[in-house]
Amino acid sequence: MYAIVEIAGQQFKVQKDRRIFVHRLQATEGESVQFEKVMLTDDNGKIEVGAPVIDGVVVSAAVVRHLKGDKVLVFKKKRRKGYQKLNGHRQSFTEILITDIGKGKAPAKKAATKQPVASKPVEEATA
């Protein structure tokens, strides 16, 4: 069984007991996280596609560790001007272990209740 899930703005194909690297998540190591934006699931040939997401399907994962990726060098140069600039960047990643793909609790949708707007008392101008 596998699923296509959106994690931190990117889509990943995940399977149970797989480790994947995603952009840094605000979770501590060892903490369990759940992702509810599941776009597609495949259970032994039975494919279910959401529009855009499947309600009630949750992907559970455990945070293994936080780390940084390889350094990427950005070099800028203008010819014949003597201008050179070298910048480096290391992206922060989180390694997660997919623990379960399955039905979860559907998130309770709160109905938007409109509060009546209190009208302000009108003051009469005295001339």
N, CA, C and O atoms as a printed pandas DataFrame, in Angstrom:
     atom_number atom_name residue_name chain_id  residue_number  x_coord  y_coord  z_coord
0              1         N          MET        A               1    0.841   -1.172    0.000
1              2        CA          MET        A               1    0.000    0.000    0.000
2              3         C          MET        A               1    0.889    1.239    0.000
3              4         O          MET        A               1    1.883    1.308    0.722
4              5         N          TYR        A               2    0.517    2.203   -0.813
5              6        CA          TYR        A               2    1.230    3.471   -0.809
6              7         C          TYR        A               2    0.222    4.606   -0.915
7              8         O          TYR        A               2   -0.952    4.398   -1.222
8              9         N          ALA        A               3    0.719    5.819   -0.650
9             10        CA          ALA        A               3   -0.142    6.992   -0.697
10            11         C          ALA        A               3    0.667    8.178   -1.188
11            12         O          ALA        A               3    1.884    8.232   -1.007
12            13         N          ILE        A               4   -0.015    9.122   -1.808
13            14        CA          ILE        A               4    0.578   10.404   -2.179
14            15         C          ILE        A               4    0.062   11.409   -1.162
15            16         O          ILE        A               4   -1.144   11.620   -1.035
16            17         N          VAL        A               5    0.997   12.028   -0.433
17            18        CA          VAL        A               5    0.617   12.922    0.658
18            19         C          VAL        A               5    1.396   14.230    0.544
19            20         O          VAL        A               5    2.540   14.252    0.093
20            21         N          GLU        A               6    0.748   15.319    0.965
21            22        CA          GLU        A               6    1.416   16.624    0.949
22            23         C          GLU        A               6    1.997   16.888    2.336
23            24         O          GLU        A               6    1.286   16.900    3.342
24            25         N          ILE        A               7    3.320   17.100    2.353
25            26        CA          ILE        A               7    4.034   17.383    3.593
26            27         C          ILE        A               7    4.851   18.642    3.379
27            28         O          ILE        A               7    5.716   18.680    2.504
28            29         N          ALA        A               8    4.591   19.658    4.157
29            30        CA          ALA        A               8    5.327   20.925    4.116
30            31         C          ALA        A               8    5.332   21.524    2.714
31            32         O          ALA        A               8    6.351   22.042    2.257
32            33         N          GLY        A               9    4.183   21.450    2.033
33            34        CA          GLY        A               9    4.047   22.071    0.728
34            35         C          GLY        A               9    4.560   21.247   -0.439
35            36         O          GLY        A               9    4.496   21.709   -1.579
36            37         N          GLN        A              10    5.063   20.056   -0.202
37            38        CA          GLN        A              10    5.546   19.183   -1.273
38            39         C          GLN        A              10    4.807   17.855   -1.211
39            40         O          GLN        A              10    4.346   17.438   -0.148
40            41         N          GLN        A              11    4.696   17.193   -2.362
41            42        CA          GLN        A              11    4.003   15.918   -2.426
42            43         C          GLN        A              11    5.020   14.781   -2.444
43            44         O          GLN        A              11    6.019   14.833   -3.162
44            45         N          PHE        A              12    4.744   13.743   -1.631
45            46        CA          PHE        A              12    5.636   12.596   -1.522
46            47         C          PHE        A              12    4.840   11.316   -1.697
47            48         O          PHE        A              12    3.682   11.233   -1.287
48            49         N          LYS        A              13    5.467   10.315   -2.310
49            50        CA          LYS        A              13    4.912    8.970   -2.375
50            51         C          LYS        A              13    5.468    8.222   -1.168
51            52         O          LYS        A              13    6.680    8.039   -1.053
52            53         N          VAL        A              14    4.584    7.788   -0.270
53            54        CA          VAL        A              14    5.032    7.166    0.971
54            55         C          VAL        A              14    4.475    5.759    1.087
55            56         O          VAL        A              14    3.392    5.456    0.586
56            57         N          GLN        A              15    5.240    4.904    1.761
57            58        CA          GLN        A              15    4.829    3.548    2.081
58            59         C          GLN        A              15    5.160    3.292    3.542
59            60         O          GLN        A              15    5.996    3.983    4.125
60            61         N          LYS        A              16    4.513    2.308    4.128
61            62        CA          LYS        A              16    4.759    1.993    5.525
62            63         C          LYS        A              16    6.199    1.527    5.718
63            64         O          LYS        A              16    6.744    0.809    4.880
64            65         N          ASP        A              17    6.807    1.938    6.825
65            66        CA          ASP        A              17    8.182    1.603    7.224
66            67         C          ASP        A              17    9.231    2.184    6.280
67            68         O          ASP        A              17   10.347    1.669    6.218
68            69         N          ARG        A              18    8.903    3.235    5.550
69            70        CA          ARG        A              18    9.872    3.935    4.717
70            71         C          ARG        A              18   10.337    5.189    5.428
71            72         O          ARG        A              18    9.567    5.812    6.158
72            73         N          ARG        A              19   11.592    5.567    5.222
73            74        CA          ARG        A              19   12.141    6.808    5.761
74            75         C          ARG        A              19   12.256    7.808    4.619
75            76         O          ARG        A              19   12.775    7.487    3.550
76            77         N          ILE        A              20   11.766    9.026    4.854
77            78        CA          ILE        A              20   11.880   10.067    3.842
78            79         C          ILE        A              20   12.394   11.343    4.493
79            80         O          ILE        A              20   12.236   11.549    5.696
80            81         N          PHE        A              21   13.005   12.186    3.691
81            82        CA          PHE        A              21   13.521   13.468    4.137
82            83         C          PHE        A              21   12.594   14.564    3.625
83            84         O          PHE        A              21   12.355   14.680    2.423
84            85         N          VAL        A              22   12.077   15.365    4.553
85            86        CA          VAL        A              22   11.187   16.469    4.207
86            87         C          VAL        A              22   11.794   17.752    4.745
87            88         O          VAL        A              22   12.707   17.722    5.570
88            89         N          HIS        A              23   11.278   18.885    4.270
89            90        CA          HIS        A              23   11.741   20.152    4.821
90            91         C          HIS        A              23   11.444   20.193    6.305
91            92         O          HIS        A              23   10.525   19.528    6.782
92            93         N          ARG        A              24   12.214   20.966    7.028
93            94        CA          ARG        A              24   12.183   20.998    8.490
94            95         C          ARG        A              24   10.764   21.149    9.041
95            96         O          ARG        A              24   10.039   22.076    8.681
96            97         N          LEU        A              25   10.383   20.215    9.924
97            98        CA          LEU        A              25    9.094   20.252   10.592
98            99         C          LEU        A              25    9.282   20.769   12.015
99           100         O          LEU        A              25   10.330   20.558   12.626
100          101         N          GLN        A              26    8.268   21.442   12.534
101          102        CA          GLN        A              26    8.317   21.956   13.898
102          103         C          GLN        A              26    7.855   20.866   14.863
103          104         O          GLN        A              26    6.793   20.978   15.474
104          105         N          ALA        A              27    8.650   19.824   14.993
105          106        CA          ALA        A              27    8.350   18.724   15.897
106          107         C          ALA        A              27    9.670   18.235   16.490
107          108         O          ALA        A              27   10.717   18.336   15.850
108          109         N          THR        A              28    9.619   17.711   17.700
109          110        CA          THR        A              28   10.837   17.225   18.337
110          111         C          THR        A              28   11.118   15.790   17.904
111          112         O          THR        A              28   10.234   15.087   17.413
112          113         N          GLU        A              29   12.370   15.372   18.099
113          114        CA          GLU        A              29   12.757   14.017   17.719
114          115         C          GLU        A              29   12.002   13.013   18.582
115          116         O          GLU        A              29   11.889   13.181   19.796
116          117         N          GLY        A              30   11.486   11.967   17.938
117          118        CA          GLY        A              30   10.717   10.952   18.632
118          119         C          GLY        A              30    9.226   11.240   18.685
119          120         O          GLY        A              30    8.441   10.365   19.049
120          121         N          GLU        A              31    8.830   12.438   18.333
121          122        CA          GLU        A              31    7.418   12.815   18.364
122          123         C          GLU        A              31    6.681   12.203   17.178
123          124         O          GLU        A              31    7.263   12.010   16.111
124          125         N          SER        A              32    5.410   11.900   17.368
125          126        CA          SER        A              32    4.586   11.357   16.297
126          127         C          SER        A              32    3.802   12.491   15.638
127          128         O          SER        A              32    3.255   13.354   16.325
128          129         N          VAL        A              33    3.752   12.488   14.313
129          130        CA          VAL        A              33    3.018   13.506   13.567
130          131         C          VAL        A              33    2.049   12.818   12.615
131          132         O          VAL        A              33    2.261   11.674   12.214
132          133         N          GLN        A              34    0.975   13.535   12.257
133          134        CA          GLN        A              34   -0.010   13.009   11.323
134          135         C          GLN        A              34   -0.211   14.005   10.193
135          136         O          GLN        A              34   -0.224   15.219   10.400
136          137         N          PHE        A              35   -0.366   13.460    8.992
137          138        CA          PHE        A              35   -0.599   14.279    7.810
138          139         C          PHE        A              35   -1.961   13.901    7.238
139          140         O          PHE        A              35   -2.223   12.734    6.944
140          141         N          GLU        A              36   -2.826   14.908    7.083
141          142        CA          GLU        A              36   -4.194   14.654    6.651
142          143         C          GLU        A              36   -4.433   14.976    5.185
143          144         O          GLU        A              36   -5.491   14.642    4.652
144          145         N          LYS        A              37   -3.478   15.616    4.521
145          146        CA          LYS        A              37   -3.657   15.970    3.110
146          147         C          LYS        A              37   -3.181   14.813    2.231
147          148         O          LYS        A              37   -2.105   14.870    1.637
148          149         N          VAL        A              38   -3.990   13.776    2.161
149          150        CA          VAL        A              38   -3.689   12.593    1.356
150          151         C          VAL        A              38   -4.426   12.728    0.037
151          152         O          VAL        A              38   -5.654   12.802    0.013
152          153         N          MET        A              39   -3.672   12.761   -1.078
153          154        CA          MET        A              39   -4.270   12.960   -2.387
154          155         C          MET        A              39   -4.697   11.660   -3.062
155          156         O          MET        A              39   -5.671   11.641   -3.814
156          157         N          LEU        A              40   -3.962   10.559   -2.790
157          158        CA          LEU        A              40   -4.216    9.301   -3.483
158          159         C          LEU        A              40   -3.770    8.148   -2.597
159          160         O          LEU        A              40   -2.771    8.260   -1.887
160          161         N          THR        A              41   -4.494    7.058   -2.634
161          162        CA          THR        A              41   -4.064    5.829   -1.968
162          163         C          THR        A              41   -4.205    4.670   -2.941
163          164         O          THR        A              41   -5.096    4.656   -3.790
164          165         N          ASP        A              42   -3.311    3.698   -2.803
165          166        CA          ASP        A              42   -3.349    2.490   -3.610
166          167         C          ASP        A              42   -3.204    1.305   -2.668
167          168         O          ASP        A              42   -2.156    1.124   -2.049
168          169         N          ASP        A              43   -4.248    0.501   -2.560
169          170        CA          ASP        A              43   -4.244   -0.664   -1.683
170          171         C          ASP        A              43   -4.389   -1.912   -2.545
171          172         O          ASP        A              43   -5.500   -2.374   -2.805
172          173         N          ASN        A              44   -3.251   -2.454   -2.985
173          174        CA          ASN        A              44   -3.211   -3.661   -3.828
174          175         C          ASN        A              44   -4.080   -3.521   -5.069
175          176         O          ASN        A              44   -4.888   -4.401   -5.365
176          177         N          GLY        A              45   -3.920   -2.419   -5.797
177          178        CA          GLY        A              45   -4.646   -2.209   -7.040
178          179         C          GLY        A              45   -5.939   -1.434   -6.885
179          180         O          GLY        A              45   -6.514   -0.991   -7.879
180          181         N          LYS        A              46   -6.403   -1.263   -5.673
181          182        CA          LYS        A              46   -7.615   -0.478   -5.431
182          183         C          LYS        A              46   -7.188    0.974   -5.204
183          184         O          LYS        A              46   -6.719    1.340   -4.126
184          185         N          ILE        A              47   -7.360    1.780   -6.233
185          186        CA          ILE        A              47   -6.889    3.161   -6.196
186          187         C          ILE        A              47   -8.038    4.084   -5.818
187          188         O          ILE        A              47   -9.140    3.994   -6.359
188          189         N          GLU        A              48   -7.749    4.972   -4.873
189          190        CA          GLU        A              48   -8.732    5.963   -4.449
190          191         C          GLU        A              48   -8.100    7.344   -4.618
191          192         O          GLU        A              48   -7.047    7.632   -4.049
192          193         N          VAL        A              49   -8.758    8.189   -5.407
193          194        CA          VAL        A              49   -8.233    9.518   -5.711
194          195         C          VAL        A              49   -9.144   10.554   -5.062
195          196         O          VAL        A              49  -10.369   10.462   -5.144
196          197         N          GLY        A              50   -8.535   11.526   -4.426
197          198        CA          GLY        A              50   -9.301   12.583   -3.777
198          199         C          GLY        A              50   -9.527   13.755   -4.704
199          200         O          GLY        A              50   -8.898   13.868   -5.755
200          201         N          ALA        A              51  -10.431   14.620   -4.301
201          202        CA          ALA        A              51  -10.704   15.813   -5.094
202          203         C          ALA        A              51  -10.765   17.020   -4.175
203          204         O          ALA        A              51  -11.882   17.394   -3.818
204          205         N          PRO        A              52   -9.723   17.650   -3.764
205          206        CA          PRO        A              52   -8.312   17.329   -3.974
206          207         C          PRO        A              52   -7.750   16.356   -2.949
207          208         O          PRO        A              52   -6.721   15.733   -3.212
208          209         N          VAL        A              53   -8.400   16.196   -1.764
209          210        CA          VAL        A              53   -7.882   15.268   -0.762
210          211         C          VAL        A              53   -8.943   14.234   -0.415
211          212         O          VAL        A              53  -10.132   14.436   -0.663
212          213         N          ILE        A              54   -8.490   13.116    0.166
213          214        CA          ILE        A              54   -9.389   12.055    0.588
214          215         C          ILE        A              54   -9.732   12.302    2.056
215          216         O          ILE        A              54   -8.841   12.405    2.900
216          217         N          ASP        A              55  -11.018   12.397    2.351
217          218        CA          ASP        A              55  -11.455   12.629    3.726
218          219         C          ASP        A              55  -11.307   11.358    4.546
219          220         O          ASP        A              55  -11.645   10.269    4.081
220          221         N          GLY        A              56  -10.801   11.499    5.769
221          222        CA          GLY        A              56  -10.728   10.376    6.694
222          223         C          GLY        A              56   -9.494    9.523    6.580
223          224         O          GLY        A              56   -9.339    8.597    7.375
224          225         N          VAL        A              57   -8.595    9.777    5.632
225          226        CA          VAL        A              57   -7.367    9.006    5.504
226          227         C          VAL        A              57   -6.230    9.842    6.087
227          228         O          VAL        A              57   -6.066   11.016    5.756
228          229         N          VAL        A              58   -5.452    9.209    6.960
229          230        CA          VAL        A              58   -4.374    9.900    7.660
230          231         C          VAL        A              58   -3.092    9.092    7.512
231          232         O          VAL        A              58   -3.113    7.864    7.595
232          233         N          VAL        A              59   -1.976    9.782    7.293
233          234        CA          VAL        A              59   -0.660    9.158    7.271
234          235         C          VAL        A              59    0.035    9.533    8.569
235          236         O          VAL        A              59    0.214   10.714    8.866
236          237         N          SER        A              60    0.426    8.526    9.342
237          238        CA          SER        A              60    1.120    8.754   10.611
238          239         C          SER        A              60    2.607    8.506   10.420
239          240         O          SER        A              60    3.017    7.597    9.698
240          241         N          ALA        A              61    3.409    9.340   11.086
241          242        CA          ALA        A              61    4.856    9.219   10.971
242          243         C          ALA        A              61    5.512    9.592   12.289
243          244         O          ALA        A              61    4.913   10.269   13.125
244          245         N          ALA        A              62    6.745    9.144   12.464
245          246        CA          ALA        A              62    7.528    9.487   13.645
246          247         C          ALA        A              62    8.764   10.257   13.192
247          248         O          ALA        A              62    9.401    9.897   12.202
248          249         N          VAL        A              63    9.092   11.308   13.915
249          250        CA          VAL        A              63   10.276   12.105   13.586
250          251         C          VAL        A              63   11.508   11.353   14.089
251          252         O          VAL        A              63   11.625   11.052   15.277
252          253         N          VAL        A              64   12.428   11.053   13.163
253          254        CA          VAL        A              64   13.632   10.318   13.525
254          255         C          VAL        A              64   14.731   11.282   13.967
255          256         O          VAL        A              64   15.308   11.120   15.042
256          257         N          ARG        A              65   15.020   12.296   13.127
257          258        CA          ARG        A              65   16.064   13.264   13.463
258          259         C          ARG        A              65   15.954   14.488   12.577
259          260         O          ARG        A              65   15.298   14.469   11.535
260          261         N          HIS        A              66   16.612   15.554   13.015
261          262        CA          HIS        A              66   16.743   16.774   12.231
262          263         C          HIS        A              66   18.184   16.853   11.756
263          264         O          HIS        A              66   19.107   16.528   12.502
264          265         N          LEU        A              67   18.378   17.285   10.516
265          266        CA          LEU        A              67   19.718   17.386    9.967
266          267         C          LEU        A              67   19.762   18.455    8.896
267          268         O          LEU        A              67   18.736   19.014    8.511
268          269         N          LYS        A              68   20.969   18.730    8.419
269          270        CA          LYS        A              68   21.148   19.687    7.335
270          271         C          LYS        A              68   21.624   18.947    6.091
271          272         O          LYS        A              68   22.336   17.946    6.180
272          273         N          GLY        A              69   21.219   19.456    4.932
273          274        CA          GLY        A              69   21.617   18.860    3.667
274          275         C          GLY        A              69   23.012   19.301    3.263
275          276         O          GLY        A              69   23.693   20.012    4.002
276          277         N          ASP        A              70   23.426   18.873    2.085
277          278        CA          ASP        A              70   24.735   19.259    1.562
278          279         C          ASP        A              70   24.760   20.748    1.270
279          280         O          ASP        A              70   23.725   21.361    1.012
280          281         N          LYS        A              71   25.962   21.324    1.315
281          282        CA          LYS        A              71   26.102   22.747    1.053
282          283         C          LYS        A              71   25.972   23.002   -0.453
283          284         O          LYS        A              71   26.575   22.315   -1.278
284          285         N          VAL        A              72   25.166   24.011   -0.775
285          286        CA          VAL        A              72   24.990   24.439   -2.157
286          287         C          VAL        A              72   25.680   25.783   -2.292
287          288         O          VAL        A              72   25.399   26.708   -1.529
288          289         N          LEU        A              73   26.583   25.898   -3.259
289          290        CA          LEU        A              73   27.312   27.143   -3.474
290          291         C          LEU        A              73   26.640   27.951   -4.576
291          292         O          LEU        A              73   26.332   27.430   -5.648
292          293         N          VAL        A              74   26.416   29.242   -4.293
293          294        CA          VAL        A              74   25.820   30.158   -5.258
294          295         C          VAL        A              74   26.895   31.182   -5.598
295          296         O          VAL        A              74   27.316   31.955   -4.737
296          297         N          PHE        A              75   27.342   31.189   -6.860
297          298        CA          PHE        A              75   28.425   32.078   -7.288
298          299         C          PHE        A              75   27.881   33.070   -8.304
299          300         O          PHE        A              75   27.329   32.683   -9.334
300          301         N          LYS        A              76   28.044   34.374   -7.998
301          302        CA          LYS        A              76   27.594   35.421   -8.904
302          303         C          LYS        A              76   28.820   36.177   -9.395
303          304         O          LYS        A              76   29.758   36.419   -8.636
304          305         N          LYS        A              77   28.801   36.550  -10.676
305          306        CA          LYS        A              77   29.937   37.250  -11.265
306          307         C          LYS        A              77   29.456   38.158  -12.374
307          308         O          LYS        A              77   28.556   37.802  -13.135
308          309         N          LYS        A              78   30.064   39.344  -12.467
309          310        CA          LYS        A              78   29.822   40.232  -13.595
310          311         C          LYS        A              78   31.139   40.350  -14.359
311          312         O          LYS        A              78   32.174   40.695  -13.790
312          313         N          ARG        A              79   31.081   40.065  -15.619
313          314        CA          ARG        A              79   32.318   40.044  -16.383
314          315         C          ARG        A              79   32.902   41.444  -16.567
315          316         O          ARG        A              79   32.178   42.429  -16.708
316          317         N          ARG        A              80   34.182   41.496  -16.560
317          318        CA          ARG        A              80   34.991   42.702  -16.782
318          319         C          ARG        A              80   34.777   43.778  -15.720
319          320         O          ARG        A              80   35.214   44.912  -15.919
320          321         N          LYS        A              81   34.139   43.477  -14.628
321          322        CA          LYS        A              81   33.887   44.486  -13.599
322          323         C          LYS        A              81   34.597   44.162  -12.286
323          324         O          LYS        A              81   34.628   44.997  -11.382
324          325         N          GLY        A              82   35.157   42.984  -12.172
325          326        CA          GLY        A              82   35.827   42.595  -10.939
326          327         C          GLY        A              82   34.866   42.240   -9.814
327          328         O          GLY        A              82   35.265   42.201   -8.650
328          329         N          TYR        A              83   33.607   41.981  -10.145
329          330        CA          TYR        A              83   32.600   41.669   -9.141
330          331         C          TYR        A              83   32.407   40.161   -9.051
331          332         O          TYR        A              83   32.040   39.508  -10.027
332          333         N          GLN        A              84   32.662   39.623   -7.863
333          334        CA          GLN        A              84   32.417   38.207   -7.613
334          335         C          GLN        A              84   31.820   38.060   -6.225
335          336         O          GLN        A              84   32.254   38.715   -5.277
336          337         N          LYS        A              85   30.829   37.203   -6.113
337          338        CA          LYS        A              85   30.178   36.977   -4.825
338          339         C          LYS        A              85   29.912   35.489   -4.680
339          340         O          LYS        A              85   29.351   34.864   -5.580
340          341         N          LEU        A              86   30.313   34.920   -3.549
341          342        CA          LEU        A              86   30.119   33.499   -3.290
342          343         C          LEU        A              86   29.285   33.344   -2.018
343          344         O          LEU        A              86   29.679   33.808   -0.948
344          345         N          ASN        A              87   28.145   32.696   -2.143
345          346        CA          ASN        A              87   27.273   32.430   -1.002
346          347         C          ASN        A              87   27.066   30.929   -0.870
347          348         O          ASN        A              87   27.047   30.209   -1.869
348          349         N          GLY        A              88   26.914   30.465    0.343
349          350        CA          GLY        A              88   26.624   29.064    0.592
350          351         C          GLY        A              88   25.313   28.910    1.333
351          352         O          GLY        A              88   24.885   29.812    2.052
352          353         N          HIS        A              89   24.674   27.760    1.156
353          354        CA          HIS        A              89   23.394   27.504    1.832
354          355         C          HIS        A              89   23.295   26.019    2.154
355          356         O          HIS        A              89   23.628   25.167    1.330
356          357         N          ARG        A              90   22.827   25.719    3.379
357          358        CA          ARG        A              90   22.533   24.339    3.774
358          359         C          ARG        A              90   21.081   24.280    4.225
359          360         O          ARG        A              90   20.693   24.934    5.193
360          361         N          GLN        A              91   20.286   23.493    3.518
361          362        CA          GLN        A              91   18.865   23.366    3.812
362          363         C          GLN        A              91   18.653   22.468    5.026
363          364         O          GLN        A              91   19.317   21.440    5.168
364          365         N          SER        A              92   17.735   22.854    5.893
365          366        CA          SER        A              92   17.385   22.035    7.055
366          367         C          SER        A              92   16.337   21.002    6.654
367          368         O          SER        A              92   15.340   21.333    6.012
368          369         N          PHE        A              93   16.570   19.751    7.037
369          370        CA          PHE        A              93   15.658   18.655    6.727
370          371         C          PHE        A              93   15.238   17.942    8.001
371          372         O          PHE        A              93   15.882   18.067    9.043
372          373         N          THR        A              94   14.154   17.197    7.900
373          374        CA          THR        A              94   13.698   16.313    8.967
374          375         C          THR        A              94   13.529   14.930    8.362
375          376         O          THR        A              94   12.878   14.771    7.329
376          377         N          GLU        A              95   14.114   13.934    9.006
377          378        CA          GLU        A              95   13.945   12.557    8.561
378          379         C          GLU        A              95   12.772   11.968    9.328
379          380         O          GLU        A              95   12.762   11.973   10.559
380          381         N          ILE        A              96   11.776   11.456    8.594
381          382        CA          ILE        A              96   10.610   10.866    9.243
382          383         C          ILE        A              96   10.447    9.413    8.804
383          384         O          ILE        A              96   10.831    9.036    7.697
384          385         N          LEU        A              97    9.875    8.613    9.687
385          386        CA          LEU        A              97    9.587    7.209    9.430
386          387         C          LEU        A              97    8.076    7.049    9.362
387          388         O          LEU        A              97    7.372    7.348   10.326
388          389         N          ILE        A              98    7.575    6.575    8.221
389          390        CA          ILE        A              98    6.133    6.387    8.037
390          391         C          ILE        A              98    5.719    5.154    8.834
391          392         O          ILE        A              98    6.206    4.053    8.580
392          393         N          THR        A              99    4.815    5.343    9.802
393          394        CA          THR        A              99    4.405    4.239   10.663
394          395         C          THR        A              99    3.072    3.621   10.250
395          396         O          THR        A              99    2.848    2.431   10.470
396          397         N          ASP        A             100    2.182    4.423    9.651
397          398        CA          ASP        A             100    0.875    3.876    9.315
398          399         C          ASP        A             100    0.203    4.716    8.244
399          400         O          ASP        A             100    0.322    5.941    8.226
400          401         N          ILE        A             101   -0.507    4.035    7.350
401          402        CA          ILE        A             101   -1.358    4.699    6.366
402          403         C          ILE        A             101   -2.739    4.069    6.530
403          404         O          ILE        A             101   -2.899    2.862    6.348
404          405         N          GLY        A             102   -3.710    4.865    6.865
405          406        CA          GLY        A             102   -5.027    4.270    7.051
406          407         C          GLY        A             102   -6.081    5.271    7.448
407          408         O          GLY        A             102   -5.871    6.484    7.458
408          409         N          LYS        A             103   -7.209    4.713    7.769
409          410        CA          LYS        A             103   -8.343    5.537    8.173
410          411         C          LYS        A             103   -8.056    6.142    9.536
411          412         O          LYS        A             103   -7.568    5.475   10.447
412          413         N          GLY        A             104   -8.366    7.390    9.645
413          414        CA          GLY        A             104   -8.185    8.091   10.909
414          415         C          GLY        A             104   -9.457    8.837   11.241
415          416         O          GLY        A             104  -10.472    8.717   10.557
416          417         N          LYS        A             105   -9.378    9.594   12.285
417          418        CA          LYS        A             105  -10.527   10.409   12.651
418          419         C          LYS        A             105  -10.653   11.544   11.660
419          420         O          LYS        A             105   -9.685   12.254   11.387
420          421         N          ALA        A             106  -11.829   11.712   11.130
421          422        CA          ALA        A             106  -12.071   12.828   10.222
422          423         C          ALA        A             106  -12.030   14.109   11.039
423          424         O          ALA        A             106  -12.650   14.189   12.099
424          425         N          PRO        A             107  -11.310   15.105   10.558
425          426        CA          PRO        A             107  -11.238   16.345   11.321
426          427         C          PRO        A             107  -12.613   16.993   11.430
427          428         O          PRO        A             107  -13.330   17.132   10.439
428          429         N          ALA        A             108  -12.962   17.382   12.636
429          430        CA          ALA        A             108  -14.269   18.002   12.865
430          431         C          ALA        A             108  -14.263   19.393   12.255
431          432         O          ALA        A             108  -13.441   20.241   12.600
432          433         N          LYS        A             109  -15.195   19.604   11.344
433          434        CA          LYS        A             109  -15.281   20.913   10.704
434          435         C          LYS        A             109  -16.191   21.796   11.527
435          436         O          LYS        A             109  -17.334   21.443   11.818
436          437         N          LYS        A             110  -15.672   22.931   11.892
437          438        CA          LYS        A             110  -16.451   23.863   12.692
438          439         C          LYS        A             110  -17.316   24.704   11.768
439          440         O          LYS        A             110  -16.828   25.303   10.810
440          441         N          ALA        A             111  -18.583   24.738   12.065
441          442        CA          ALA        A             111  -19.501   25.550   11.268
442          443         C          ALA        A             111  -19.301   27.008   11.639
443          444         O          ALA        A             111  -19.232   27.366   12.815
444          445         N          ALA        A             112  -19.213   27.824   10.633
445          446        CA          ALA        A             112  -19.025   29.253   10.875
446          447         C          ALA        A             112  -20.345   29.843   11.328
447          448         O          ALA        A             112  -21.316   29.889   10.573
448          449         N          THR        A             113  -20.363   30.285   12.551
449          450        CA          THR        A             113  -21.589   30.894   13.075
450          451         C          THR        A             113  -21.437   32.397   13.010
451          452         O          THR        A             113  -20.438   32.964   13.452
452          453         N          LYS        A             114  -22.437   33.018   12.456
453          454        CA          LYS        A             114  -22.400   34.469   12.342
454          455         C          LYS        A             114  -22.992   35.081   13.597
455          456         O          LYS        A             114  -24.106   34.750   14.005
456          457         N          GLN        A             115  -22.239   35.964   14.192
457          458        CA          GLN        A             115  -22.707   36.685   15.368
458          459         C          GLN        A             115  -23.476   37.917   14.897
459          460         O          GLN        A             115  -23.022   38.610   13.986
460          461         N          PRO        A             116  -24.619   38.199   15.493
461          462        CA          PRO        A             116  -25.336   39.403   15.081
462          463         C          PRO        A             116  -24.540   40.638   15.476
463          464         O          PRO        A             116  -24.018   40.740   16.586
464          465         N          VAL        A             117  -24.464   41.549   14.557
465          466        CA          VAL        A             117  -23.715   42.769   14.785
466          467         C          VAL        A             117  -24.616   43.741   15.531
467          468         O          VAL        A             117  -25.717   44.064   15.086
468          469         N          ALA        A             118  -24.123   44.198   16.673
469          470        CA          ALA        A             118  -24.903   45.148   17.468
470          471         C          ALA        A             118  -24.810   46.520   16.818
471          472         O          ALA        A             118  -23.725   47.021   16.524
472          473         N          SER        A             119  -25.962   47.103   16.606
473          474        CA          SER        A             119  -25.962   48.433   15.985
474          475         C          SER        A             119  -25.634   49.476   17.041
475          476         O          SER        A             119  -26.069   49.385   18.188
476          477         N          LYS        A             120  -24.874   50.443   16.636
477          478        CA          LYS        A             120  -24.486   51.519   17.545
478          479         C          LYS        A             120  -25.646   52.505   17.667
479          480         O          LYS        A             120  -26.319   52.799   16.679
480          481         N          PRO        A             121  -25.880   53.016   18.878
481          482        CA          PRO        A             121  -26.956   53.996   19.024
482          483         C          PRO        A             121  -26.587   55.281   18.288
483          484         O          PRO        A             121  -25.452   55.753   18.341
484          485         N          VAL        A             122  -27.563   55.816   17.616
485          486        CA          VAL        A             122  -27.336   57.025   16.832
486          487         C          VAL        A             122  -27.573   58.233   17.728
487          488         O          VAL        A             122  -28.636   58.373   18.332
488          489         N          GLU        A             123  -26.589   59.085   17.804
489          490        CA          GLU        A             123  -26.731   60.294   18.607
490          491         C          GLU        A             123  -27.236   61.415   17.707
491          492         O          GLU        A             123  -26.751   61.615   16.594
492          493         N          GLU        A             124  -28.208   62.126   18.214
493          494        CA          GLU        A             124  -28.754   63.228   17.429
494          495         C          GLU        A             124  -27.898   64.472   17.657
495          496         O          GLU        A             124  -27.521   64.793   18.784
496          497         N          ALA        A             125  -27.618   65.129   16.606
497          498        CA          ALA        A             125  -26.820   66.345   16.700
498          499         C          ALA        A             125  -27.695   67.498   17.182
499          500         O          ALA        A             125  -28.795   67.707   16.671
500          501         N          THR        A             126  -27.205   68.235   18.156
501          502        CA          THR        A             126  -27.946   69.408   18.637
502          503         C          THR        A             126  -27.369   70.645   17.992
503          504         O          THR        A             126  -26.157   70.861   17.988
504          505         N          ALA        A             127  -28.247   71.443   17.454
505          506        CA          ALA        A             127  -27.771   72.613   16.744
506          507         C          ALA        A             127  -27.889   73.878   17.525
507          508         O          ALA        A             127  -27.519   74.944   17.034
